Amino acid sequence: VPAEAPGNGVWAADGAGRGAALDILVAEDNAINQQLIVALLRKWGHDITVVETGLSAVSAAAGHDFDIVLMDIQMPGMSGIEAATRIRKLHGRRGAVPIIALTAHVLAGVREEVLAAGIQDHVMKPIDPVELALAINRLTLKPAVSPAPSAQPDPNKLSGLDEAALARLEKQIGREMVAELADMLLEQTPPKIAGIHDALQAGDTSAARQLAHEIGSTAGNLGMIGVSALTRELERSYSDGKFDAMPALAAKIDAAYSAAAKPLKSRYS
């Protein structure tokens, strides 16, 4: 059965005749990402179980035969990598369940950690529906393949709002759902940006990095590609110990958000 992107009328589970619907475990703590992923998967006809922590993911996987697990890498408490490592220690089919990492990380060493944890593939955030569909098909239609590095956008070439990305997303999950997610983003992001500035003024670079991660993992999904790319730059600066570069990047994030927020609000007002 050929694997095709959703929207073409084909969504195959595997070659064993289980039918189109998959039983999918989604481990994701971010509410906006969670709703987006669930909306996509349900539209494609799959059965979804959602958990918000790595520990809950391990518990769910130990108690049920899922067809595939979508695992956020960075969750509070137990990380997605640790959760995947523990799932691989389960017996039988439950320990062999295919796992796809949902990751905003572009830092050196993350790919190696993902492979070492027994994760077979990954989809970068912001989530591209077609990439997610293809990744699921890769693991349910044929033997797993190793994840390939993903190209990262240049934050200096990105600004404003990617209207085409929003239009594609509306086709996938409906304009009403996108409007709801946009409202959540517009409500939640300004306090987080302010929190980055406050954290950096207080010398708490770790807290600033965490807030940037939270912003970046959702902004790109809703067309704020520049905001998403800049938050990744701030995360890299933290990882590389370039703390002096973080305030300037925070200011750029602020400006990029302002440039994208007005057209986003107008689109769904």
Short mmCIF file of C-alpha atoms in Angstrom, two decimals:
data_model
loop_
_atom_site.label_atom_id
_atom_site.label_comp_id
_atom_site.label_asym_id
_atom_site.label_seq_id
_atom_site.Cartn_x
_atom_site.Cartn_y
_atom_site.Cartn_z
CA VAL A 1 0.00 0.00 0.00
CA PRO A 2 1.61 3.32 -1.00
CA ALA A 3 2.18 5.95 1.68
CA GLU A 4 0.68 9.30 0.76
CA ALA A 5 0.22 12.57 2.57
CA PRO A 6 -3.19 13.24 4.13
CA GLY A 7 -5.65 14.93 1.85
CA ASN A 8 -4.97 12.53 -1.03
CA GLY A 9 -7.50 9.99 0.18
CA VAL A 10 -4.96 7.44 1.40
CA TRP A 11 -3.87 6.91 4.99
CA ALA A 12 -2.53 3.40 5.41
CA ALA A 13 -1.77 1.82 8.78
CA ASP A 14 0.49 -1.05 7.80
CA GLY A 15 0.71 -4.06 5.54
CA ALA A 16 -1.06 -6.40 7.94
CA GLY A 17 -4.61 -5.34 7.15
CA ARG A 18 -5.38 -3.53 10.40
CA GLY A 19 -7.27 -0.87 8.46
CA ALA A 20 -6.76 2.86 8.28
CA ALA A 21 -7.11 3.78 11.96
CA LEU A 22 -4.07 3.70 14.23
CA ASP A 23 -4.04 3.71 18.02
CA ILE A 24 -1.65 6.58 18.79
CA LEU A 25 -0.16 7.79 22.07
CA VAL A 26 0.68 11.50 22.05
CA ALA A 27 3.01 12.76 24.80
CA GLU A 28 3.00 16.57 24.66
CA ASP A 29 2.77 19.09 27.50
CA ASN A 30 2.15 22.25 25.45
CA ALA A 31 -1.60 22.89 25.17
CA ILE A 32 -1.48 24.52 21.72
CA ASN A 33 0.76 21.84 20.22
CA GLN A 34 -1.42 19.21 21.86
CA GLN A 35 -4.61 20.52 20.28
CA LEU A 36 -2.99 20.90 16.88
CA ILE A 37 -1.61 17.36 16.81
CA VAL A 38 -4.84 15.82 18.11
CA ALA A 39 -6.89 17.76 15.55
CA LEU A 40 -4.71 16.48 12.72
CA LEU A 41 -4.70 12.87 13.87
CA ARG A 42 -8.44 12.77 14.49
CA LYS A 43 -9.14 14.26 11.10
CA TRP A 44 -7.07 11.46 9.61
CA GLY A 45 -9.25 8.94 11.47
CA HIS A 46 -6.92 7.78 14.24
CA ASP A 47 -7.65 6.95 17.89
CA ILE A 48 -5.69 9.21 20.24
CA THR A 49 -4.55 9.00 23.85
CA VAL A 50 -2.90 12.17 25.20
CA VAL A 51 -0.53 12.46 28.16
CA GLU A 52 1.43 15.49 29.35
CA THR A 53 4.51 14.01 31.03
CA GLY A 54 7.20 11.48 30.24
CA LEU A 55 6.25 9.39 33.25
CA SER A 56 2.63 9.24 32.09
CA ALA A 57 3.82 8.20 28.63
CA VAL A 58 5.75 5.25 30.08
CA SER A 59 2.75 4.24 32.20
CA ALA A 60 0.38 4.46 29.23
CA ALA A 61 2.70 2.50 26.96
CA ALA A 62 3.13 -0.20 29.62
CA GLY A 63 -0.63 -0.68 29.91
CA HIS A 64 -1.79 -0.67 26.29
CA ASP A 65 -0.72 -1.88 22.84
CA PHE A 66 -0.30 1.35 20.89
CA ASP A 67 0.54 1.33 17.20
CA ILE A 68 2.86 4.33 17.49
CA VAL A 69 4.01 6.94 20.02
CA LEU A 70 4.54 10.63 19.27
CA MET A 71 6.93 11.82 21.97
CA ASP A 72 7.77 15.43 22.81
CA ILE A 73 11.43 15.51 23.74
CA GLN A 74 11.31 18.26 26.35
CA MET A 75 8.63 17.73 29.01
CA PRO A 76 8.59 18.60 32.72
CA GLY A 77 10.13 16.02 35.00
CA MET A 78 11.04 13.05 32.84
CA SER A 79 12.22 14.01 29.35
CA GLY A 80 10.92 12.35 26.22
CA ILE A 81 14.31 10.74 25.66
CA GLU A 82 14.26 9.14 29.12
CA ALA A 83 10.64 8.08 28.62
CA ALA A 84 11.52 6.43 25.31
CA THR A 85 14.46 4.65 26.94
CA ARG A 86 12.12 3.24 29.60
CA ILE A 87 9.52 2.19 27.02
CA ARG A 88 12.20 0.23 25.18
CA LYS A 89 12.71 -1.82 28.36
CA LEU A 90 9.09 -3.04 28.33
CA HIS A 91 8.44 -6.60 27.22
CA GLY A 92 7.09 -7.72 23.88
CA ARG A 93 5.22 -5.48 21.47
CA ARG A 94 4.87 -2.68 24.00
CA GLY A 95 8.62 -2.28 24.23
CA ALA A 96 8.99 -2.35 20.45
CA VAL A 97 6.31 0.24 19.65
CA PRO A 98 7.50 2.72 17.00
CA ILE A 99 8.38 6.11 18.50
CA ILE A 100 8.59 9.45 16.70
CA ALA A 101 10.24 12.35 18.50
CA LEU A 102 8.51 15.71 18.28
CA THR A 103 11.40 18.05 18.76
CA ALA A 104 12.20 21.72 18.57
CA HIS A 105 15.82 20.98 19.41
CA VAL A 106 18.53 21.78 16.89
CA LEU A 107 21.38 21.50 19.35
CA ALA A 108 24.46 19.36 18.84
CA GLY A 109 24.15 15.90 20.35
CA VAL A 110 20.35 15.72 20.38
CA ARG A 111 20.23 13.49 17.30
CA GLU A 112 22.63 11.05 18.96
CA GLU A 113 20.53 11.03 22.14
CA VAL A 114 17.38 10.36 20.12
CA LEU A 115 18.97 7.39 18.35
CA ALA A 116 20.42 6.00 21.58
CA ALA A 117 16.97 6.07 23.19
CA GLY A 118 15.56 3.81 20.46
CA ILE A 119 13.55 6.54 18.74
CA GLN A 120 13.32 5.72 15.05
CA ASP A 121 12.29 9.03 13.50
CA HIS A 122 11.59 12.64 14.35
CA VAL A 123 9.43 15.54 13.22
CA MET A 124 10.69 19.04 13.85
CA LYS A 125 8.56 21.73 15.46
CA PRO A 126 6.77 23.71 14.18
CA ILE A 127 4.83 20.65 13.03
CA ASP A 128 4.35 20.31 9.29
CA PRO A 129 1.24 18.12 8.76
CA VAL A 130 2.68 16.42 5.68
CA GLU A 131 5.99 15.67 7.43
CA LEU A 132 4.08 14.22 10.38
CA ALA A 133 1.95 12.07 8.06
CA LEU A 134 4.98 10.78 6.18
CA ALA A 135 6.88 10.01 9.37
CA ILE A 136 3.95 7.97 10.71
CA ASN A 137 3.66 6.11 7.41
CA ARG A 138 7.39 5.39 7.35
CA LEU A 139 7.14 3.54 10.65
CA THR A 140 3.85 1.75 10.04
CA LEU A 141 4.32 0.73 6.41
CA LYS A 142 7.91 -0.52 6.37
CA PRO A 143 10.95 -1.03 8.62
CA ALA A 144 12.02 2.02 10.58
CA VAL A 145 14.55 4.43 9.14
CA SER A 146 16.90 6.66 11.05
CA PRO A 147 15.94 10.32 11.33
CA ALA A 148 17.74 12.68 8.99
CA PRO A 149 18.92 16.12 10.06
CA SER A 150 16.41 18.86 9.29
CA ALA A 151 17.40 22.14 7.66
CA GLN A 152 16.82 25.16 9.88
CA PRO A 153 15.44 28.49 8.69
CA ASP A 154 17.59 31.61 8.75
CA PRO A 155 15.99 33.91 11.36
CA ASN A 156 17.49 36.97 9.69
CA LYS A 157 15.44 36.28 6.52
CA LEU A 158 12.12 35.69 8.22
CA SER A 159 9.65 38.28 9.43
CA GLY A 160 5.95 38.99 9.55
CA LEU A 161 3.40 36.22 9.14
CA ASP A 162 3.52 33.22 6.82
CA GLU A 163 -0.02 33.40 5.43
CA ALA A 164 0.56 30.45 3.11
CA ALA A 165 1.44 28.22 6.06
CA LEU A 166 -1.77 29.27 7.81
CA ALA A 167 -3.80 28.53 4.69
CA ARG A 168 -2.31 25.04 4.49
CA LEU A 169 -3.05 24.45 8.17
CA GLU A 170 -6.66 25.59 7.72
CA LYS A 171 -7.08 22.97 4.99
CA GLN A 172 -5.76 20.32 7.36
CA ILE A 173 -7.71 21.05 10.55
CA GLY A 174 -10.25 23.74 9.62
CA ARG A 175 -10.29 27.52 9.96
CA GLU A 176 -12.23 27.43 13.26
CA MET A 177 -9.60 25.30 14.99
CA VAL A 178 -6.75 27.45 13.66
CA ALA A 179 -8.55 30.58 14.89
CA GLU A 180 -8.88 29.03 18.35
CA LEU A 181 -5.19 28.15 18.44
CA ALA A 182 -4.28 31.65 17.24
CA ASP A 183 -6.28 33.20 20.08
CA MET A 184 -4.39 31.01 22.57
CA LEU A 185 -1.06 31.99 21.05
CA LEU A 186 -1.85 35.71 21.09
CA GLU A 187 -2.92 35.49 24.73
CA GLN A 188 -0.02 33.38 26.00
CA THR A 189 2.98 34.73 24.09
CA PRO A 190 3.33 38.38 25.27
CA PRO A 191 3.64 37.41 28.98
CA LYS A 192 6.25 34.81 28.04
CA ILE A 193 8.27 37.35 26.03
CA ALA A 194 8.08 39.75 28.96
CA GLY A 195 9.22 36.87 31.16
CA ILE A 196 12.30 36.36 28.98
CA HIS A 197 13.30 40.00 29.42
CA ASP A 198 12.68 39.84 33.19
CA ALA A 199 14.62 36.60 33.54
CA LEU A 200 17.61 37.98 31.64
CA GLN A 201 17.61 41.15 33.74
CA ALA A 202 17.68 38.94 36.83
CA GLY A 203 20.50 36.85 35.38
CA ASP A 204 18.34 33.73 35.12
CA THR A 205 19.38 32.58 31.66
CA SER A 206 17.94 29.10 32.22
CA ALA A 207 14.44 30.48 32.79
CA ALA A 208 14.80 32.69 29.70
CA ARG A 209 15.81 29.67 27.61
CA GLN A 210 12.81 27.67 28.87
CA LEU A 211 10.37 30.44 27.99
CA ALA A 212 11.94 30.80 24.55
CA HIS A 213 11.50 27.08 24.01
CA GLU A 214 7.82 27.29 24.95
CA ILE A 215 7.25 30.14 22.50
CA GLY A 216 9.19 28.60 19.64
CA SER A 217 7.47 25.23 19.83
CA THR A 218 4.12 26.80 18.92
CA ALA A 219 4.72 30.10 17.12
CA GLY A 220 5.98 28.49 13.93
CA ASN A 221 2.90 26.30 13.66
CA LEU A 222 0.78 29.44 13.33
CA GLY A 223 2.88 31.25 10.77
CA MET A 224 5.28 33.09 13.09
CA ILE A 225 8.32 31.49 11.48
CA GLY A 226 10.64 34.36 12.39
CA VAL A 227 9.66 34.19 16.05
CA SER A 228 10.22 30.44 16.04
CA ALA A 229 13.64 30.69 14.41
CA LEU A 230 14.80 33.43 16.78
CA THR A 231 13.80 31.45 19.85
CA ARG A 232 15.94 28.59 18.54
CA GLU A 233 18.83 31.03 18.21
CA LEU A 234 18.37 32.06 21.83
CA GLU A 235 18.33 28.41 22.90
CA ARG A 236 21.54 27.78 20.98
CA SER A 237 23.17 30.81 22.60
CA TYR A 238 22.29 29.39 26.01
CA SER A 239 23.62 25.94 25.09
CA ASP A 240 26.86 27.42 23.75
CA GLY A 241 27.34 29.60 26.82
CA LYS A 242 26.94 32.82 24.80
CA PHE A 243 24.77 34.45 27.45
CA ASP A 244 25.73 37.99 26.38
CA ALA A 245 23.95 37.42 23.05
CA MET A 246 20.63 36.52 24.67
CA PRO A 247 19.28 40.04 25.44
CA ALA A 248 19.69 41.14 21.82
CA LEU A 249 17.92 38.00 20.65
CA ALA A 250 15.12 38.62 23.15
CA ALA A 251 14.64 42.07 21.62
CA LYS A 252 14.51 40.54 18.14
CA ILE A 253 11.92 38.00 19.34
CA ASP A 254 9.83 40.87 20.70
CA ALA A 255 10.02 42.74 17.39
CA ALA A 256 9.29 39.65 15.29
CA TYR A 257 6.27 38.82 17.42
CA SER A 258 4.93 42.37 17.08
CA ALA A 259 5.33 42.18 13.30
CA ALA A 260 3.42 38.89 13.11
CA ALA A 261 0.77 39.35 15.80
CA LYS A 262 -1.19 42.15 14.11
CA PRO A 263 -1.82 40.30 10.82
CA LEU A 264 -2.56 37.07 12.71
CA LYS A 265 -5.17 38.82 14.83
CA SER A 266 -6.66 40.54 11.77
CA ARG A 267 -6.91 37.24 9.89
CA TYR A 268 -9.10 35.67 12.57
CA SER A 269 -10.98 38.70 13.93
#
